[in-house]
Short mmCIF file of C-alpha atoms in Angstrom, two decimals:
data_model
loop_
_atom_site.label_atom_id
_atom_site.label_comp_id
_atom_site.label_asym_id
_atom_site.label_seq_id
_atom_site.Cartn_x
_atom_site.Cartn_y
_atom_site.Cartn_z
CA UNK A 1 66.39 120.86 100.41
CA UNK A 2 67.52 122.06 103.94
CA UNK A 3 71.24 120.20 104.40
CA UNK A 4 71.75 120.04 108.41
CA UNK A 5 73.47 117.08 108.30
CA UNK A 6 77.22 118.08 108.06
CA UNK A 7 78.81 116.12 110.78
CA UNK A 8 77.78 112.58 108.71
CA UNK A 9 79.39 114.49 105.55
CA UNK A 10 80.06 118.28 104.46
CA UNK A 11 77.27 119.06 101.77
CA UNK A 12 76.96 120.67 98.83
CA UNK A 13 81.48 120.02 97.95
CA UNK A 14 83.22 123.27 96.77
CA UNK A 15 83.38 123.16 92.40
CA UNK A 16 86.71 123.17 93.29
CA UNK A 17 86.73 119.63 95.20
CA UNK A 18 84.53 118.32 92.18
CA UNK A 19 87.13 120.19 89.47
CA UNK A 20 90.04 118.67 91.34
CA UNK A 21 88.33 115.29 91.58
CA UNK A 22 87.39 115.37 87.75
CA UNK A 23 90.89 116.24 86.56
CA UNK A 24 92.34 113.86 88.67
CA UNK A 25 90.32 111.40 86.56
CA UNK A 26 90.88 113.01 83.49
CA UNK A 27 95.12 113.51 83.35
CA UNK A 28 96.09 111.32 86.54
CA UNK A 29 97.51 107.85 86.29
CA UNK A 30 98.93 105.44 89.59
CA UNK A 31 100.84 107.41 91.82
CA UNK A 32 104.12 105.81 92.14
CA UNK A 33 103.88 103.19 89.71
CA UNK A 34 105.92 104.07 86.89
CA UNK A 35 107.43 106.74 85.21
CA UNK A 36 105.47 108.34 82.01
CA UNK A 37 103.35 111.44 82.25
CA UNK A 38 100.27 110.22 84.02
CA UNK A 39 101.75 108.03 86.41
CA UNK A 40 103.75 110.90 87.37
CA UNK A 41 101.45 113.40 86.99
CA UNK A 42 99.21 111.41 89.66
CA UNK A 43 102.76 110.86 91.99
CA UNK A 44 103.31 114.98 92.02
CA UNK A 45 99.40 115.22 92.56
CA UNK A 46 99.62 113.04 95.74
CA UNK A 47 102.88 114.30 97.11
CA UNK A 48 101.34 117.94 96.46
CA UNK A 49 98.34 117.17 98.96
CA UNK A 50 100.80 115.12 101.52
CA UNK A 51 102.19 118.54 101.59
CA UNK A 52 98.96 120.71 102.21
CA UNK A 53 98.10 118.24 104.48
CA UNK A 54 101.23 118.54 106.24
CA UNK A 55 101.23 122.51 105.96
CA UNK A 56 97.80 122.06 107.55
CA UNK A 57 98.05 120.46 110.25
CA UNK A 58 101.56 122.44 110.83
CA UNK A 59 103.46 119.14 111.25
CA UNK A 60 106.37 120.18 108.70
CA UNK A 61 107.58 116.75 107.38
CA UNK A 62 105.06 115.35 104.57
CA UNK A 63 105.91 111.93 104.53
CA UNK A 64 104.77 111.43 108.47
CA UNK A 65 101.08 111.68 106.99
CA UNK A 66 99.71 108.41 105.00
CA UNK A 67 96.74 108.48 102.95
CA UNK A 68 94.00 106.12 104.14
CA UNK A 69 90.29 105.29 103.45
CA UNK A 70 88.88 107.22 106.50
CA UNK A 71 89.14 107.94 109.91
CA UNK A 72 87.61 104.70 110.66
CA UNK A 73 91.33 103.00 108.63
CA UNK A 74 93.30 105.71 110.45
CA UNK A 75 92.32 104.95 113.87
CA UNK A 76 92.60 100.97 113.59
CA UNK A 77 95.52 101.33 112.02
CA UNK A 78 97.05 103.09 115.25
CA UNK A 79 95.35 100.76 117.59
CA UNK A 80 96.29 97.49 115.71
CA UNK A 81 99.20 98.74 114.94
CA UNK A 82 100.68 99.88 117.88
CA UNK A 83 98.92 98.51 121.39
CA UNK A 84 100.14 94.54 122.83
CA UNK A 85 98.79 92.27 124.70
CA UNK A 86 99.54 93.82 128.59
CA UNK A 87 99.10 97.36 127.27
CA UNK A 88 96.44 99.33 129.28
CA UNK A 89 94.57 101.87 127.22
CA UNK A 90 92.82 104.85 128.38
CA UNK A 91 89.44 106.30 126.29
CA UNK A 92 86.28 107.69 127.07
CA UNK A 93 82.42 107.25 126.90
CA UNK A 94 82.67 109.99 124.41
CA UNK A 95 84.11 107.21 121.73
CA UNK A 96 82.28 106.30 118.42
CA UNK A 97 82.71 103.23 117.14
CA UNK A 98 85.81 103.81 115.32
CA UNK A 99 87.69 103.54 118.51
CA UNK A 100 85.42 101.25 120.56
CA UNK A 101 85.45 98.41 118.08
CA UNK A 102 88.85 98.25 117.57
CA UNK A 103 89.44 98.41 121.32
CA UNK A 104 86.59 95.89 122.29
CA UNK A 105 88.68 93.39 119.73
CA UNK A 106 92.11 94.07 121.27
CA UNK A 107 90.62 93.98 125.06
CA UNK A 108 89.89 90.52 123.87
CA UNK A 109 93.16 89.90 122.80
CA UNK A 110 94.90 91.20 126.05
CA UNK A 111 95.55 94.81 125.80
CA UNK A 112 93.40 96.07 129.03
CA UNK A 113 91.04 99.11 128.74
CA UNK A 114 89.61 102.22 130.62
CA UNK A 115 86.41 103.54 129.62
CA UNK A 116 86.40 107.10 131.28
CA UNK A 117 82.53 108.04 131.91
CA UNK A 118 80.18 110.44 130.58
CA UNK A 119 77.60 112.28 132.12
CA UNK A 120 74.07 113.24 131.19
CA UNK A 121 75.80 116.39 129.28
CA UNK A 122 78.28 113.93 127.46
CA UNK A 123 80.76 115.74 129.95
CA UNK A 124 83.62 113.40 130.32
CA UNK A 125 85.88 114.29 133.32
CA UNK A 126 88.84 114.36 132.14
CA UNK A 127 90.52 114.00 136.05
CA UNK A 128 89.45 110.88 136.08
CA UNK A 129 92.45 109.64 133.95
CA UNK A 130 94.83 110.25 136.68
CA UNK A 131 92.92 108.20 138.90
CA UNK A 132 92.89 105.12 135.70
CA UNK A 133 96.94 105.74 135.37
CA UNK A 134 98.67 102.33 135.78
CA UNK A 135 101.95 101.18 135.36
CA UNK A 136 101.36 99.35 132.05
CA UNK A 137 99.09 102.37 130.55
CA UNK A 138 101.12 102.79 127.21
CA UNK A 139 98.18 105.04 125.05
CA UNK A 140 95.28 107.60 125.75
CA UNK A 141 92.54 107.59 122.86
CA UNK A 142 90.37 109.95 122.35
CA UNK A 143 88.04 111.87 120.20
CA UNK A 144 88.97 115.59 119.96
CA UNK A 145 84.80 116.11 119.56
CA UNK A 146 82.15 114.14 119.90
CA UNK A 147 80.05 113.62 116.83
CA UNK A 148 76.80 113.01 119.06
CA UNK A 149 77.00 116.01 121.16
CA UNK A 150 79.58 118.54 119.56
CA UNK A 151 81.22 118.50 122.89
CA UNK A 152 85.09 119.17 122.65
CA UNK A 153 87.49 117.63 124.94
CA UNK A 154 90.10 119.84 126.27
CA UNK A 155 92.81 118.86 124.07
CA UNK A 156 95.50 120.91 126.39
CA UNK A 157 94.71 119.43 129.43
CA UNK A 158 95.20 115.93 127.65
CA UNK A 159 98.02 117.10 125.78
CA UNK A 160 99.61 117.79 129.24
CA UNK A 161 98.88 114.65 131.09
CA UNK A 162 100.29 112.66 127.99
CA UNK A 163 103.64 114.47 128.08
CA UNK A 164 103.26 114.22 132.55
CA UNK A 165 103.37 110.49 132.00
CA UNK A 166 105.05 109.61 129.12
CA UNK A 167 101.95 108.34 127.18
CA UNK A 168 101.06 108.15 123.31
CA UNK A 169 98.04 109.96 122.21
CA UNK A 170 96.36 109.15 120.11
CA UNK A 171 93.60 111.65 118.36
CA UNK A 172 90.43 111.18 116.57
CA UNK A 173 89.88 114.27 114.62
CA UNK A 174 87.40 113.37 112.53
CA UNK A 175 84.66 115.81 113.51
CA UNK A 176 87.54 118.56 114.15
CA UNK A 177 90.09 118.33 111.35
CA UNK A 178 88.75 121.39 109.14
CA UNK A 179 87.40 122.96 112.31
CA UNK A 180 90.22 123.23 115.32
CA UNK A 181 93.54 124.93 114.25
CA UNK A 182 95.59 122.11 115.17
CA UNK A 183 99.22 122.52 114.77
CA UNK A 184 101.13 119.75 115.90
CA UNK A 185 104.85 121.46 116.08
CA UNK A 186 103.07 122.96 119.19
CA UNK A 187 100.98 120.50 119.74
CA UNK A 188 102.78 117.03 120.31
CA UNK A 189 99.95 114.42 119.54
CA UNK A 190 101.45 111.30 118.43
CA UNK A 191 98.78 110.06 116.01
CA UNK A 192 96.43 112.39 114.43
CA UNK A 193 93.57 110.48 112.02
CA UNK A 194 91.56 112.44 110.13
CA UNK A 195 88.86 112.36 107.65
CA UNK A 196 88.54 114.29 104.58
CA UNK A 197 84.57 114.63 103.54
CA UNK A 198 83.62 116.12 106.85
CA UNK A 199 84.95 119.21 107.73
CA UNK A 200 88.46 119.26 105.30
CA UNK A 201 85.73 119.05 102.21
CA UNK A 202 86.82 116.65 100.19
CA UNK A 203 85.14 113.47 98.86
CA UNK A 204 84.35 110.10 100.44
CA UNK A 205 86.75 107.39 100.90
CA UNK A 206 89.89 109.70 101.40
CA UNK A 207 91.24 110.24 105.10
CA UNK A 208 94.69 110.53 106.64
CA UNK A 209 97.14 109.51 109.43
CA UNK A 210 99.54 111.66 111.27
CA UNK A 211 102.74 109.95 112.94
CA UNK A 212 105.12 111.65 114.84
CA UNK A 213 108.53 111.15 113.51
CA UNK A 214 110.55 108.11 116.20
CA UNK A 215 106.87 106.45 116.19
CA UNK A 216 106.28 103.40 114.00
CA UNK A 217 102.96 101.53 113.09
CA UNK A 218 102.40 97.87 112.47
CA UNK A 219 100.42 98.69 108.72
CA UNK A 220 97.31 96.65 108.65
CA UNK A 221 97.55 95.75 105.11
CA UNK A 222 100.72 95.30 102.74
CA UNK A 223 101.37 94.47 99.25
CA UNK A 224 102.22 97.01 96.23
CA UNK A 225 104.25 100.04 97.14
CA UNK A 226 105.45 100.98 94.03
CA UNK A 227 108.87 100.54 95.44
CA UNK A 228 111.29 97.35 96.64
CA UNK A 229 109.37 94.98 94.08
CA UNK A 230 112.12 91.89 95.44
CA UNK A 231 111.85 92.77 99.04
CA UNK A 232 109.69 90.12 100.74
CA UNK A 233 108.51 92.57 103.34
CA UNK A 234 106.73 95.89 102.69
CA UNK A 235 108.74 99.09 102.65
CA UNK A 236 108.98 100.03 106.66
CA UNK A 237 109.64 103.84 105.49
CA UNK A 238 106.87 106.35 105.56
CA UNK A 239 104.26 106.96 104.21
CA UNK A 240 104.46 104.13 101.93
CA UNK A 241 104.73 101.68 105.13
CA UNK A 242 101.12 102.54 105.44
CA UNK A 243 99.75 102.56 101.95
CA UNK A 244 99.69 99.75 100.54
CA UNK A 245 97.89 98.91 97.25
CA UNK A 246 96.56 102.01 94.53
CA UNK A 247 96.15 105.23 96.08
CA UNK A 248 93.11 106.91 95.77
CA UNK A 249 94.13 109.52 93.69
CA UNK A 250 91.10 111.27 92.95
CA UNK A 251 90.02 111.75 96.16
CA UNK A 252 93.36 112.55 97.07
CA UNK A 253 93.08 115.43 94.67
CA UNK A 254 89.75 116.80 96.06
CA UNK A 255 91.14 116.49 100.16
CA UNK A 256 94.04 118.40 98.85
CA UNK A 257 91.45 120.87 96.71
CA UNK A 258 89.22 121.10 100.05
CA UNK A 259 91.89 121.82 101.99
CA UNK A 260 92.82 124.72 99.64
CA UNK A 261 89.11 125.89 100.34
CA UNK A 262 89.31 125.69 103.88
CA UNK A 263 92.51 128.15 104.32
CA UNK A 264 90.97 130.48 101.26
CA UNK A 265 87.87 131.14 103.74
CA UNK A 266 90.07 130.60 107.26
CA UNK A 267 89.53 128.43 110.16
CA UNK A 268 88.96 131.43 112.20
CA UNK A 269 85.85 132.60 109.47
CA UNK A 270 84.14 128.96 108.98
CA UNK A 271 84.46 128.73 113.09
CA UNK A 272 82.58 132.29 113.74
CA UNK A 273 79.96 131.62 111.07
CA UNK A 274 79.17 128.21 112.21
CA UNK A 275 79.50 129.16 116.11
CA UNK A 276 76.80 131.91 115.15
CA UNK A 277 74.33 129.07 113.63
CA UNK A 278 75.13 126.95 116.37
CA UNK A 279 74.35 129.16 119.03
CA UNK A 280 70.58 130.64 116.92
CA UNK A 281 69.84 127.31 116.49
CA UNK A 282 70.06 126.08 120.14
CA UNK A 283 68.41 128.95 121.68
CA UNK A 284 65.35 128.49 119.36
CA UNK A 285 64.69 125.11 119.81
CA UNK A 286 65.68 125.35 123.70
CA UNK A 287 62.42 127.14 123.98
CA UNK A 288 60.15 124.80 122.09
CA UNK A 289 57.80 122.74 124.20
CA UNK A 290 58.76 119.01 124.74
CA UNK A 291 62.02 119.15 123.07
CA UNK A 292 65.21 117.86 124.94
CA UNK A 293 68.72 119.49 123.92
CA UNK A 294 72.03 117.15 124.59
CA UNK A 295 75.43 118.38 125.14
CA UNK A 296 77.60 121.30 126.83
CA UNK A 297 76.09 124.61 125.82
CA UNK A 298 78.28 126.20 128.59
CA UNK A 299 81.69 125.43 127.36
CA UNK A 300 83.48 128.37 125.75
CA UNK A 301 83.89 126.15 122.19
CA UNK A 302 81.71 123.28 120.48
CA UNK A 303 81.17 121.70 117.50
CA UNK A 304 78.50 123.24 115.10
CA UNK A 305 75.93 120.09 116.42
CA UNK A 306 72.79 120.44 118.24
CA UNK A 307 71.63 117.12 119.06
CA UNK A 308 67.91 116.33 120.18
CA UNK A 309 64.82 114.66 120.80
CA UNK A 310 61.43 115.41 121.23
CA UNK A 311 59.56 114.25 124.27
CA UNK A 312 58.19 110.64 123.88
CA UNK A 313 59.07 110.25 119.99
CA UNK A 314 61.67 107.63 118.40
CA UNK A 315 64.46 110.32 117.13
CA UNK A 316 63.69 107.91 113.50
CA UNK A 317 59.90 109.54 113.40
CA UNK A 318 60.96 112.82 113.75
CA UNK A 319 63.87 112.99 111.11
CA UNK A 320 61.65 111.14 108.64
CA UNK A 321 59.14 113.70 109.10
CA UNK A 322 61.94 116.44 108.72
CA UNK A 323 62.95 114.98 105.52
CA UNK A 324 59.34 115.14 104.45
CA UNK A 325 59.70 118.74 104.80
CA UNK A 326 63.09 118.57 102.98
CA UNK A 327 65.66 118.95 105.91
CA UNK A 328 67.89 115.97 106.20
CA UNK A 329 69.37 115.34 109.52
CA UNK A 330 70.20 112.16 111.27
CA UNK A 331 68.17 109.84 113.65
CA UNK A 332 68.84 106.47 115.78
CA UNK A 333 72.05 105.68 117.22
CA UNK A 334 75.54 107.46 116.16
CA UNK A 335 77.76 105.14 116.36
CA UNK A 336 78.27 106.35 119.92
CA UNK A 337 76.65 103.88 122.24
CA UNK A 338 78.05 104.47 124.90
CA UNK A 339 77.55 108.56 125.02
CA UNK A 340 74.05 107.36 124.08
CA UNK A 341 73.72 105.44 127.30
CA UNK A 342 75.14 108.42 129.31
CA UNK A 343 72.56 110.73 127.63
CA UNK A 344 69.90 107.98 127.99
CA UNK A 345 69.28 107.72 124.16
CA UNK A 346 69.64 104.76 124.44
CA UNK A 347 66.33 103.53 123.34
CA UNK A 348 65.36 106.23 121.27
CA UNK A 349 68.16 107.32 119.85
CA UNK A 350 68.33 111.31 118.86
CA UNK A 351 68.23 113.12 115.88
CA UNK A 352 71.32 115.44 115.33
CA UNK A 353 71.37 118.12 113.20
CA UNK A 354 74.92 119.50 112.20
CA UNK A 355 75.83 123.03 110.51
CA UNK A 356 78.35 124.13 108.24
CA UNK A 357 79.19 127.59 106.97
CA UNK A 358 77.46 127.21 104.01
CA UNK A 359 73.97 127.00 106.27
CA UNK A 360 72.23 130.44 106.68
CA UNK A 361 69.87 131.10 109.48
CA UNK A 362 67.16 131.47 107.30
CA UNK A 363 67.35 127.49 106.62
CA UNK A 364 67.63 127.41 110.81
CA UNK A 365 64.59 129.19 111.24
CA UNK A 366 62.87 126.77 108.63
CA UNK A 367 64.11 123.71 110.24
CA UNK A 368 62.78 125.14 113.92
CA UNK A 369 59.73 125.77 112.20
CA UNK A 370 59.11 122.16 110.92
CA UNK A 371 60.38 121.23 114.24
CA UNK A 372 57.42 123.21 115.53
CA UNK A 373 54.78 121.38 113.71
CA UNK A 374 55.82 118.19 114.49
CA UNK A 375 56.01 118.85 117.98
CA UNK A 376 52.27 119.69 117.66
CA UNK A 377 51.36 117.00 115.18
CA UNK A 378 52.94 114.25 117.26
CA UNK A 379 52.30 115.70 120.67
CA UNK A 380 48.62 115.22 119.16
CA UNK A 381 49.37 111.42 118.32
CA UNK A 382 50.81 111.37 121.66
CA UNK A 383 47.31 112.16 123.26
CA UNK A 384 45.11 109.76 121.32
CA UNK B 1 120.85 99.93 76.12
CA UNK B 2 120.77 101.12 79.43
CA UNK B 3 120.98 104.82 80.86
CA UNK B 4 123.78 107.09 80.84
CA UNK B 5 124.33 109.90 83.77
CA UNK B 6 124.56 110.54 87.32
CA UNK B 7 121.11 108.64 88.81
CA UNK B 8 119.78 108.94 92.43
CA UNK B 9 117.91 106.49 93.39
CA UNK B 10 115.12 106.38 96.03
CA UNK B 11 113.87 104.43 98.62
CA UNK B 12 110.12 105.61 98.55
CA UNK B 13 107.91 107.52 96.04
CA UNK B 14 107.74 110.46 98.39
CA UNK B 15 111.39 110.67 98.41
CA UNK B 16 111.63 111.34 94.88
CA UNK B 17 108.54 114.10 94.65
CA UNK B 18 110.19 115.66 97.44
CA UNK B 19 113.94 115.67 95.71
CA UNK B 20 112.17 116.96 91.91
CA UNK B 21 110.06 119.21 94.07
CA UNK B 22 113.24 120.83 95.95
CA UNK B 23 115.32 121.01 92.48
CA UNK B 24 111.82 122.68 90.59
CA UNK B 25 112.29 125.45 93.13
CA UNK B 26 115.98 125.44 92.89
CA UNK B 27 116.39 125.84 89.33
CA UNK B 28 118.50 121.97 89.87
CA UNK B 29 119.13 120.09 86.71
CA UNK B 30 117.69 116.27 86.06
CA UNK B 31 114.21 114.90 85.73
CA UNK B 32 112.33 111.82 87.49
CA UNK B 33 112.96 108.43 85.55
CA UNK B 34 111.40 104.78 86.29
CA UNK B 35 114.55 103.00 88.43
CA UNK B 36 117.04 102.22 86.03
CA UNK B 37 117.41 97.92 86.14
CA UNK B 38 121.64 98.04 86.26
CA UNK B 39 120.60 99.79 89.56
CA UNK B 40 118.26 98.10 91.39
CA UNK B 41 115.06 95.18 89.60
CA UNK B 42 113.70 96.73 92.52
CA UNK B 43 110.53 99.42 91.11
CA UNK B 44 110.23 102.98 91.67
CA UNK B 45 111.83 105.99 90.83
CA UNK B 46 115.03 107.75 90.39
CA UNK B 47 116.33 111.12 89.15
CA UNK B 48 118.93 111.63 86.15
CA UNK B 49 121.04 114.58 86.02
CA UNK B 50 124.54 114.64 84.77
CA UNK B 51 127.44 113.13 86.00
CA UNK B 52 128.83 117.20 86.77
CA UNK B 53 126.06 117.63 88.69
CA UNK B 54 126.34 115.57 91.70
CA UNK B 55 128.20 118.03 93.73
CA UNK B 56 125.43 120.85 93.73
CA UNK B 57 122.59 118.10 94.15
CA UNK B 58 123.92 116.45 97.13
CA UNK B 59 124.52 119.39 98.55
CA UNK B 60 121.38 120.77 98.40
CA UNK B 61 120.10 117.27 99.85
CA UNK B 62 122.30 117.68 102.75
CA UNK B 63 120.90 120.94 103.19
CA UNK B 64 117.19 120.15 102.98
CA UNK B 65 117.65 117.06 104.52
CA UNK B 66 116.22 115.02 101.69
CA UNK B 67 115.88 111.44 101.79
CA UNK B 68 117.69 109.41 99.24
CA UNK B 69 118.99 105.22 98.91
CA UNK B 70 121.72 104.91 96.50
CA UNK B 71 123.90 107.77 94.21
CA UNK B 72 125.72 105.94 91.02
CA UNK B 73 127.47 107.17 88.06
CA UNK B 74 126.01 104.92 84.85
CA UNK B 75 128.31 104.18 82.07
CA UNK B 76 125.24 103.34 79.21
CA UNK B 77 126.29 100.93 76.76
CA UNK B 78 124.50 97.85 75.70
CA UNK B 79 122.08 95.63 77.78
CA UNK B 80 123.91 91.93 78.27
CA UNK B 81 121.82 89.50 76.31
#
């Protein structure tokens, strides 16, 4: 099996996520919920990977990052959380659903929105948010990297216009965190969310929330914090404002033991290798007859994701017939519909394949290949 | 019975990993115990160290700026009822 599917979820996990995850079964109990050896084995466990976290993304105070679900949890807990009916909101085309959902449901409840275009690159223009600044705009939300295209957004120039006017920004890393070597002590985003089975390694079902220290979230959930058992509200302190309920501790324990294997092999390594398979990848299947490459292949930096279609097939037929030939990417719609109507994938959707380091270009060259043959085995369906 | 000793008590879980964390690298006396009831009903956690002890440990919390609730000197003795 050919694994090009790494943006939906990093593949084969490091024996050290699956160790940590396994002894984090094994000899952890419920973090913060008591006081005898497992319990508090499984409360040093979690504070341990708050930490790495922290370290990580350089913001230097662990308890401003709460453990969630996903990035999916992360970013409605900032939106729910923090926008109000009046609030005007500023995002792009570039959005997955994660953010568009969310922000569709609070449009309806009164917070007004901007939808930045795309264009037929996925290029969003990012000068176009001075031009949606108004009085009431509170927030800018955006996705550091788009998980259809691998386009990045130019997180300085938005970093910039955020601290120009005084808004919040808040950043959906969760095609970058692993990737881009954020550090948030020089980089003032307000509200990171992050995942950590894409690019950070770890298992599903464990993701994370940065909040800058003066900046408070409405939690989505409460209930049992292991602390203030009498109080009839839920702790307001961080990070337990935002956890309620049992911690996932064993996934908490592989994030922490995939972090751990991202800094052993370096951002700067994992971003040269994959930047290598990015760029053979493209320029093969550039060349091949009646295929149609999406994105920015200009731009100095991208995600490792080549995204595309060929001519006249549904994205569906072609990735099934990929998988016959054992290479699993991804077809249809990406939870990106509007970057799919900017692309005009709309109807067709687009099959994405997505590289990590562990990829070689020998598996490239295979998947081109197969790429190859269908080309010729549907361009002859085509012609019947 | 209840406990005997200097206790610190915490307002969040990640209070008290960070406090036994900072005294594990400091060499600090005291080890996490479950919130001791003549303190608080409340739930949670709370470090016990000796009542000698408090100087050194607040100071070191004042100068890592750790996060604590409440600081109390427990007697032991028997529980009422």
């Amino acid at each position: 099996m050919i694994y090009l599917d790494q943006a939906a979820t990093s593949y084969p996990k490091p024996p050290e996520v699956v160790q940590a995850v396994t002894e984090a079964l094994i000899g952890a109990g419920s973090s913060g919920r008591g006081a005898h050896e497992l319990s508090l084995a499984a409360s040093r466990l979690v504070f341990a990977a708050r930490q790495a976290a922290a370290e990580f993304f350089g913001c230097g105070d662990p308890s401003r990052i709460a453990f969630t679900a996903n990035a999916t949890e992360s970013l409605n807990l900032a939106l729910f959380g923090l926008l109000e009916p009046g609030d005007h909101v500023i995002t792009t085309a570039q959005e997955h659903n994660s953010v568009l959902r969310p922000l569709f449901l609070l449009e309806r409840r009164g917070v007004d929105l901007t939808i930045m275009p795309a264009d037929r690159h996925g290029i969003v223009d990012l000068d176009a948010m001075r031009r949606a600044l108004r009085p009431a705009t509170r927030a800018v939300v955006l996705s550091h990297g788009s998980n259809l295209t691998g386009n990045l957004l130019d997180l300085a120039w938005v970093l910039e216009f955020c601290r120009e006017h005084d808004l919040i920004l808040i950043l959906d890393a969760a095609q970058t965190a692993g990737w881009y070597p954020y550090n948030l002590a020089d980089q003032p985003i307000d509200i990171l969310c992050f995942t950590g089975h894409k690019a950070l390694y770890g298992p599903q079902g464990v993701g994370g929330i940065y909040v800058r220290p003066g900046l408070s979230l409405r939690p989505l959930k409460v209930g049992g914090s292991g602390v203030q058992t009498f109080s009839r509200q839920h702790p307001g302190e961080m990070p337990e404002a935002l956890e309620a309920g049992t911690l996932n501790t064993p996934g908490i324990a592989g994030l922490a033991a995939g972090i751990a294997y991202v800094n052993k092999l370096g951002l700067d390594s994992i971003r040269r290798v994959e930047g290598e398979l990015t760029s053979f990848f493209y320029k093969q299947v550039q060349e091949v007859p009646c295929v149609q490459v999406y994105g920015d292949f200009q731009a100095a930096e991208r995600l490792p994701i080549v995204t595309l279609n060929i001519e006249g097939v549904d994205s569906s037929l072609v990735s099934r017939l990929l998988a016959e030939r054992g290479i699993c990417t991804r077809s249809g719609g990406h939870c990106a519909p509007l970057l799919h109507e900017a692309l005009g994938t709309a109807q067709h959707g687009a099959v994405r394949f997505s590289f990590a380091h562990v990829n070689t270009k020998e598996e490239l060259a295979e998947a081109v290949e197969a790429l190859k043959s269908i080309v010729q085995v549907c361009g002859g369906e085509k012609d019947d | 019975m209840t406990e005997r000793g200097l206790v610190i008590a915490f307002q969040t879980t990640t209070q008290a990993l960070a406090w036994e964390r900072a005294c594990r690298e400091r060499n600090m006396p005291g080890r996490l115990i479950p919130m001791p009831v003549a303190i608080s009903a409340h739930c949670g956690l709370a470090w016990l160290a000796e009542p000698e002890d408090r100087e050194s440990l607040l100071e070191m919390a004042e100068e890592l700026g750790l996060g604590y609730d409440l600081v109390v000197e427990l007697e032991g003795g028997e529980a009422d009822g």
